Short mmCIF file of C-alpha atoms in Angstrom, two decimals:
data_model
loop_
_atom_site.label_atom_id
_atom_site.label_comp_id
_atom_site.label_asym_id
_atom_site.label_seq_id
_atom_site.Cartn_x
_atom_site.Cartn_y
_atom_site.Cartn_z
CA MET O 76 -35.27 9.22 -18.27
CA LYS O 77 -32.91 11.68 -19.95
CA ASN O 78 -29.51 10.51 -21.15
CA TYR O 79 -26.67 12.79 -22.17
CA VAL O 80 -23.17 12.46 -23.58
CA GLU O 81 -20.63 15.13 -24.47
CA GLU O 82 -16.95 15.56 -25.22
CA ILE O 83 -15.14 17.47 -22.48
CA SER O 84 -11.67 18.34 -21.19
CA PHE O 85 -10.69 16.43 -18.04
CA LEU O 86 -7.46 17.60 -16.41
CA GLU O 87 -6.49 19.00 -19.83
CA GLU O 88 -7.16 15.65 -21.53
CA ALA O 89 -9.85 15.01 -24.14
CA ALA O 90 -12.57 12.97 -22.47
CA ILE O 91 -16.14 11.73 -22.86
CA LYS O 92 -18.71 12.45 -20.19
CA ALA O 93 -22.03 10.57 -20.10
CA TRP O 94 -24.82 10.64 -17.56
CA ASN O 95 -28.41 9.84 -16.75
CA GLU O 96 -30.49 10.27 -13.60
CA GLN O 97 -28.56 7.49 -11.81
CA LEU O 98 -24.91 7.62 -12.84
CA GLU O 99 -22.34 9.94 -14.38
CA ILE O 100 -19.17 8.56 -16.00
CA ILE O 101 -16.02 10.00 -17.58
CA ILE O 102 -13.78 8.05 -19.99
CA VAL O 103 -10.32 9.33 -21.00
CA PRO O 104 -9.23 7.69 -24.30
CA GLY O 105 -5.69 9.13 -24.03
CA TRP O 106 -5.19 7.45 -20.67
CA GLY O 107 -5.66 3.90 -21.89
CA SER O 108 -9.42 4.31 -22.45
CA ASN O 109 -9.74 4.59 -18.68
CA LEU O 110 -13.15 4.91 -17.05
CA ILE O 111 -11.68 7.48 -14.68
CA SER O 112 -14.81 8.57 -12.79
CA MET O 113 -18.20 7.16 -11.82
CA VAL O 114 -20.54 9.27 -9.71
CA ASP O 115 -23.67 8.03 -7.97
CA LYS O 116 -26.10 10.85 -8.75
CA LYS O 117 -28.53 10.08 -5.91
CA THR O 118 -25.93 10.79 -3.22
CA ASN O 119 -23.46 12.79 -5.36
CA THR O 120 -20.76 10.29 -4.38
CA GLU O 121 -17.65 9.57 -6.45
CA LEU O 122 -17.14 5.79 -6.54
CA LEU O 123 -13.72 5.55 -8.18
CA ARG O 124 -10.28 6.83 -7.21
CA VAL O 125 -9.81 9.97 -9.34
CA PRO O 126 -6.52 11.89 -9.74
CA SER O 127 -6.39 15.57 -8.85
CA SER O 128 -3.98 16.34 -11.69
CA SER O 129 -2.45 14.82 -14.79
CA ALA O 130 0.89 14.60 -12.98
CA GLU O 131 -0.69 12.62 -10.15
CA PHE O 132 -2.25 10.21 -12.65
CA TRP O 133 1.02 9.54 -14.47
CA GLU O 134 2.89 8.99 -11.22
CA TYR O 135 0.97 5.72 -10.74
CA PRO O 136 -1.65 5.34 -13.51
CA VAL O 137 -2.73 1.85 -12.51
CA LEU O 138 -4.29 3.13 -9.27
CA PHE O 139 -6.85 5.51 -10.74
CA GLY O 140 -10.19 4.67 -12.37
CA THR O 141 -10.40 1.29 -14.10
CA PRO O 142 -7.16 0.57 -16.02
CA ILE O 143 -7.36 -2.11 -18.72
CA LEU O 144 -4.66 -4.75 -18.24
CA PHE O 145 -3.43 -6.71 -21.25
CA PRO O 146 -1.84 -8.87 -20.05
CA PRO O 147 -2.62 -8.48 -16.33
CA ASN O 148 -0.17 -8.29 -13.43
CA ARG O 149 3.37 -9.60 -13.20
CA ILE O 150 5.50 -11.70 -15.54
CA ASP O 151 8.76 -13.02 -14.10
CA LYS O 152 11.60 -10.94 -15.57
CA GLY O 153 9.16 -10.09 -18.40
CA LYS O 154 10.03 -13.34 -20.17
CA PHE O 155 7.97 -16.39 -21.14
CA HIS O 156 7.53 -19.01 -23.87
CA PHE O 157 4.28 -19.62 -25.72
CA GLY O 158 3.89 -21.71 -28.86
CA GLU O 159 7.00 -21.32 -30.97
CA ARG O 160 7.94 -17.93 -29.57
CA THR O 161 9.91 -16.53 -26.67
CA TYR O 162 8.62 -13.16 -25.48
CA GLN O 163 10.61 -10.48 -23.68
CA PHE O 164 8.61 -7.60 -22.24
CA ASP O 165 10.14 -4.48 -20.73
CA ILE O 166 11.04 -4.65 -17.03
CA ASN O 167 8.82 -1.89 -15.63
CA GLU O 168 8.80 -3.03 -12.00
CA GLN O 169 12.47 -2.48 -11.28
CA ASP O 170 12.54 -3.38 -7.57
CA LYS O 171 11.13 -6.87 -8.27
CA GLN O 172 12.53 -7.31 -11.79
CA ASN O 173 9.13 -8.02 -13.34
CA HIS O 174 7.04 -6.77 -16.18
CA ILE O 175 3.69 -5.63 -14.81
CA HIS O 176 0.26 -4.83 -16.29
CA GLY O 177 0.88 -4.96 -20.01
CA PHE O 178 0.78 -2.47 -22.86
CA VAL O 179 -2.57 -0.76 -23.19
CA HIS O 180 -3.41 1.10 -19.97
CA THR O 181 -0.95 3.95 -20.55
CA ARG O 182 -1.35 4.42 -24.29
CA LYS O 183 -3.81 6.41 -26.37
CA TRP O 184 -6.95 4.75 -27.68
CA ASP O 185 -9.19 5.86 -30.55
CA VAL O 186 -12.90 6.64 -30.19
CA SER O 187 -14.92 4.89 -32.88
CA LYS O 188 -18.53 5.47 -31.75
CA ILE O 189 -20.64 7.58 -29.41
CA GLU O 190 -24.39 6.97 -29.45
CA VAL O 191 -27.48 7.75 -27.40
CA LYS O 192 -30.40 5.47 -28.21
CA GLU O 193 -33.53 5.61 -26.07
CA GLU O 194 -32.41 4.76 -22.50
CA THR O 195 -28.92 3.56 -23.47
CA ILE O 196 -25.64 5.39 -24.00
CA SER O 197 -22.93 3.52 -25.96
CA ILE O 198 -19.27 4.53 -26.25
CA ILE O 199 -16.80 2.41 -28.23
CA THR O 200 -13.02 2.80 -28.19
CA GLU O 201 -10.25 0.81 -29.87
CA PHE O 202 -6.57 0.04 -29.42
CA ASP O 203 -4.68 -1.11 -32.53
CA SER O 204 -1.25 -2.54 -31.73
CA SER O 205 0.03 -1.90 -35.26
CA LYS O 206 -0.01 1.85 -34.45
CA HIS O 207 2.44 1.33 -31.57
CA GLU O 208 5.91 0.23 -32.64
CA ASP O 209 7.13 -0.15 -29.05
CA VAL O 210 4.31 -2.63 -28.37
CA MET O 211 4.96 -4.63 -31.54
CA VAL O 212 8.66 -4.98 -30.65
CA GLN O 213 7.77 -6.69 -27.35
CA PHE O 214 4.61 -8.46 -28.48
CA PRO O 215 4.92 -9.13 -32.24
CA HIS O 216 1.25 -9.71 -32.94
CA HIS O 217 -1.17 -7.40 -34.65
CA PHE O 218 -4.15 -7.25 -32.28
CA ILE O 219 -7.09 -4.95 -31.75
CA ILE O 220 -8.96 -4.46 -28.49
CA ARG O 221 -12.42 -2.96 -28.85
CA MET O 222 -14.08 -1.69 -25.67
CA SER O 223 -17.85 -1.13 -25.62
CA TYR O 224 -19.13 0.91 -22.67
CA ILE O 225 -22.88 0.84 -22.03
CA LEU O 226 -24.71 3.07 -19.55
CA ASN O 227 -28.37 2.31 -18.81
CA ASP O 228 -30.18 3.37 -15.62
CA ASN O 229 -28.00 2.26 -12.66
CA LEU O 230 -26.10 -0.29 -14.75
CA PHE O 231 -22.72 0.23 -16.40
CA ALA O 232 -21.61 -2.63 -18.68
CA LYS O 233 -18.29 -3.23 -20.42
CA LYS O 234 -17.59 -5.61 -23.28
CA ALA O 235 -13.99 -6.22 -24.37
CA GLU O 236 -13.31 -7.84 -27.75
CA ILE O 237 -9.69 -8.93 -28.20
CA MET O 238 -9.05 -9.69 -31.89
CA ASN O 239 -6.01 -11.52 -33.26
CA LYS O 240 -5.12 -10.01 -36.63
CA SER O 241 -1.76 -11.81 -36.81
CA SER O 242 -0.86 -15.14 -38.42
CA GLU O 243 0.16 -16.83 -35.14
CA VAL O 244 -1.71 -17.91 -32.02
CA LEU O 245 -1.80 -14.98 -29.60
CA PRO O 246 -1.26 -15.65 -25.86
CA PHE O 247 -4.25 -14.22 -24.03
CA GLY O 248 -4.62 -12.81 -20.54
CA PHE O 249 -6.89 -9.88 -19.65
CA GLY O 250 -8.00 -7.98 -16.56
CA TYR O 251 -9.03 -4.70 -14.91
CA HIS O 252 -7.34 -2.85 -12.04
CA THR O 253 -10.64 -1.39 -10.81
CA SER O 254 -9.90 1.21 -8.11
CA PHE O 255 -12.96 1.89 -5.95
CA LEU O 256 -12.96 4.43 -3.15
CA PHE O 257 -13.49 2.45 0.04
CA PRO O 258 -13.92 4.12 3.44
CA VAL O 259 -12.62 1.10 5.31
CA GLU O 260 -14.03 1.86 8.77
CA THR O 261 -17.63 1.97 7.53
CA SER O 262 -17.60 -0.45 4.59
CA LEU O 263 -17.97 -4.15 3.92
CA PHE O 264 -16.58 -6.33 1.13
CA LYS O 265 -17.84 -9.65 -0.17
CA LEU O 266 -16.17 -12.00 -2.65
CA SER O 267 -16.80 -15.69 -3.29
CA VAL O 268 -13.38 -17.35 -3.53
CA ASP O 269 -12.09 -20.84 -2.80
CA LYS O 270 -8.31 -20.76 -2.44
CA ARG O 271 -5.43 -18.29 -2.48
CA TRP O 272 -2.31 -18.54 -4.60
CA LYS O 273 0.82 -18.69 -2.47
CA LEU O 274 3.21 -15.89 -3.48
CA ASN O 275 6.98 -15.54 -3.22
CA GLU O 276 8.86 -12.41 -2.14
CA ARG O 277 8.44 -10.92 -5.64
CA PHE O 278 4.65 -11.37 -5.47
CA LEU O 279 4.73 -14.18 -8.04
CA PRO O 280 2.66 -17.35 -7.50
CA THR O 281 4.72 -20.38 -6.55
CA GLY O 282 2.17 -22.68 -8.21
CA GLU O 283 0.76 -23.78 -4.84
CA LEU O 284 -2.75 -23.03 -3.63
CA GLU O 285 -3.42 -22.45 0.06
CA ASP O 286 -6.43 -22.19 2.34
CA ILE O 287 -7.75 -18.75 3.26
CA SER O 288 -8.14 -18.28 7.01
CA PHE O 289 -10.91 -15.71 6.49
CA ARG O 290 -12.61 -17.39 3.52
CA ASP O 291 -16.01 -17.88 5.16
CA GLU O 292 -16.10 -14.27 6.34
CA LEU O 293 -15.09 -13.01 2.89
CA ASN O 294 -17.70 -15.18 1.18
CA LYS O 295 -20.41 -13.74 3.45
CA GLY O 296 -19.17 -10.13 3.59
CA MET O 297 -16.64 -8.66 5.99
CA SER O 298 -14.94 -5.53 7.22
CA LEU O 299 -11.40 -5.01 5.94
CA SER O 300 -10.43 -2.74 8.81
CA GLY O 301 -6.83 -3.40 9.79
CA MET O 302 -6.20 -5.72 6.82
CA LYS O 303 -3.47 -5.14 4.26
CA LEU O 304 -4.20 -7.02 1.03
CA ASP O 305 -2.25 -7.77 -2.12
CA ASP O 306 -3.64 -11.28 -2.53
CA VAL O 307 -4.32 -13.48 -5.55
CA PHE O 308 -7.49 -15.55 -5.19
CA LEU O 309 -8.94 -18.44 -7.15
CA SER O 310 -12.68 -18.06 -7.72
CA ASN O 311 -15.03 -20.54 -6.12
CA PRO O 312 -15.41 -23.45 -8.60
CA ASN O 313 -18.99 -23.94 -7.44
CA ASN O 314 -19.86 -20.64 -9.09
CA LYS O 315 -19.62 -21.83 -12.68
CA GLY O 316 -21.24 -18.77 -14.19
CA LEU O 317 -21.01 -15.13 -13.18
CA GLN O 318 -18.83 -13.98 -10.28
CA THR O 319 -19.63 -10.90 -8.20
CA ALA O 320 -17.61 -8.72 -5.86
CA GLN O 321 -19.80 -6.61 -3.56
CA LEU O 322 -18.95 -3.38 -1.81
CA LEU O 323 -21.32 -1.83 0.74
CA TYR O 324 -20.67 1.67 2.05
CA GLY O 325 -22.18 1.88 5.52
CA SER O 326 -22.05 5.67 5.65
CA SER O 327 -24.20 6.21 2.55
CA GLY O 328 -25.97 2.89 1.96
CA ILE O 329 -24.46 2.59 -1.53
CA GLU O 330 -24.08 -1.01 -2.71
CA ILE O 331 -21.87 -1.84 -5.68
CA ASN O 332 -22.23 -5.20 -7.39
CA TYR O 333 -19.24 -5.76 -9.66
CA THR O 334 -20.05 -8.81 -11.79
CA VAL O 335 -17.79 -10.57 -14.30
CA ASP O 336 -18.42 -13.39 -16.73
CA GLN O 337 -17.05 -16.93 -16.53
CA SER O 338 -13.86 -15.96 -18.39
CA PHE O 339 -12.52 -14.39 -15.21
CA LYS O 340 -11.24 -17.19 -12.96
CA HIS O 341 -9.05 -15.15 -10.60
CA TRP O 342 -9.24 -12.01 -8.46
CA VAL O 343 -6.40 -9.91 -7.13
CA VAL O 344 -7.54 -7.80 -4.17
CA TYR O 345 -5.28 -4.85 -3.37
CA ASN O 346 -5.68 -2.03 -0.85
CA LYS O 347 -2.08 -0.79 -0.44
CA ASP O 348 -1.59 -0.45 3.33
CA GLY O 349 -5.21 -1.12 4.26
CA LYS O 350 -5.85 2.46 5.35
CA SER O 351 -5.52 4.54 2.20
CA GLY O 352 -9.25 4.68 1.45
CA PHE O 353 -9.39 2.59 -1.70
CA LEU O 354 -9.91 -1.03 -2.69
CA CYS O 355 -9.00 -2.72 -5.97
CA PRO O 356 -10.94 -5.91 -6.78
CA GLU O 357 -9.14 -6.94 -9.97
CA PRO O 358 -10.73 -9.67 -12.13
CA TYR O 359 -8.26 -11.63 -14.29
CA THR O 360 -8.70 -14.26 -17.00
CA TRP O 361 -5.25 -15.63 -16.15
CA VAL O 362 -3.40 -15.70 -12.86
CA THR O 363 -0.27 -13.62 -12.27
CA ASN O 364 2.73 -15.02 -14.23
CA ALA O 365 0.49 -17.68 -15.78
CA PRO O 366 2.77 -18.48 -18.77
CA ASN O 367 5.64 -19.44 -16.45
CA LEU O 368 3.73 -21.62 -13.98
CA ASN O 369 4.08 -25.38 -14.12
CA VAL O 370 0.35 -25.79 -13.53
CA LYS O 371 -2.45 -26.96 -15.81
CA ALA O 372 -3.77 -24.29 -18.15
CA GLU O 373 -7.32 -25.02 -16.95
CA LEU O 374 -6.25 -23.68 -13.56
CA THR O 375 -3.97 -20.78 -14.54
CA GLY O 376 -6.37 -19.55 -17.22
CA ILE O 377 -3.71 -19.19 -19.92
CA GLN O 378 -5.11 -19.67 -23.41
CA GLY O 379 -4.51 -18.59 -26.98
CA ILE O 380 -6.50 -16.74 -29.62
CA GLU O 381 -6.25 -18.34 -33.04
CA PRO O 382 -5.35 -16.20 -36.08
CA GLY O 383 -8.43 -14.30 -37.25
CA ASP O 384 -10.36 -15.21 -34.10
CA LYS O 385 -11.30 -13.17 -31.03
CA LYS O 386 -12.18 -13.46 -27.35
CA ILE O 387 -15.04 -11.55 -25.75
CA VAL O 388 -15.21 -10.82 -22.01
CA ARG O 389 -17.92 -8.90 -20.16
CA THR O 390 -18.30 -7.11 -16.86
CA TRP O 391 -21.11 -5.17 -15.19
CA ILE O 392 -21.24 -2.61 -12.40
CA VAL O 393 -24.62 -2.04 -10.74
CA VAL O 394 -25.00 0.75 -8.19
CA SER O 395 -27.95 0.55 -5.81
CA HIS O 396 -28.92 1.75 -2.33
CA LYS O 397 -29.75 -0.10 0.85
CA LYS O 398 -31.74 1.12 3.82
CA LEU O 399 -29.25 0.78 6.65
CA ASP O 400 -29.81 -0.16 10.26
CA SER O 401 -27.76 -1.86 12.95
CA LYS O 402 -28.46 -5.28 11.44
CA THR O 403 -27.49 -4.41 7.87
CA THR O 404 -25.24 -6.93 6.14
CA ILE O 405 -23.73 -6.98 2.70
CA LEU O 406 -26.14 -9.61 1.46
CA GLY O 407 -28.22 -8.56 -1.50
CA GLY O 408 -29.26 -9.46 -5.01
CA ASN O 409 -27.48 -8.70 -8.25
CA LYS O 410 -28.93 -6.79 -11.16
CA HIS O 411 -27.25 -7.09 -14.50
CA GLU O 412 -28.29 -7.60 -18.08
CA LEU O 413 -26.60 -8.59 -21.31
CA PHE O 414 -26.89 -5.81 -23.87
CA TYR O 415 -25.17 -7.82 -26.58
#
């Protein structure tokens, strides 16, 4: 199998394009190291929501490609206490008076390595907070996030290393706002979850967990036709290892298995109005507004990174094809490997 990688211009932005016989990807370091495009070569199908212009991207950057969220989702009025510090983040969701989605998905990252070795393409990018004064003002910790992107056959793997270079414990929450194209009338979605976090009018968890009326259907695989989702789910505790969200496109037979490691305990599932043609299964290590919830840390997922230490989280996307007939369901096996 032939593997290729090259530096290109994507919507007038410097980008990295890599491909093999199965998949083609584009990463834009200047847009938060965003994996902005993933194409299934067998059917020539774009799998991610891709902007048509730079202006369209910047209008709502979190809804294109796979934005990296550090920290993920909303923080009440942008304020919380952790350790000996009180943090105040910018209010960037004015209508709800929240901070949302952190510091790294709209800022420029550096490329530190591009390598093709046998069947594997590796691309490594880094974000260094000390290079961004506006980040350090809000979050006074020197941290580095190193993203390793691995393309091999029909598997795309990501490893995130979050390193605390400061002298204080760093509050840690991490996630991805993965924006898949999703033709709702012909597609199915499967996700193994147990409960749903009850939200208030500002889309912040109240601290209560509630039953999901469609849990069994979601666990088995269901149509989302007519459903509007902006829900925060707790993963099924019976799945103590890897968690997988599955998408099956009935029109093409493409099956996407989006697998995350045990660090990710929560999923936000967002599809705007339910009829806009995209679906965002968002894996989070901590739940929305985790630092402000009066709930055990084991449940919210909030944790700290000690000075000089780091956290590593991994995800995998496997793209395969199913032979479709009238009895086709979303059931199917996962294929993923650890490259590290």
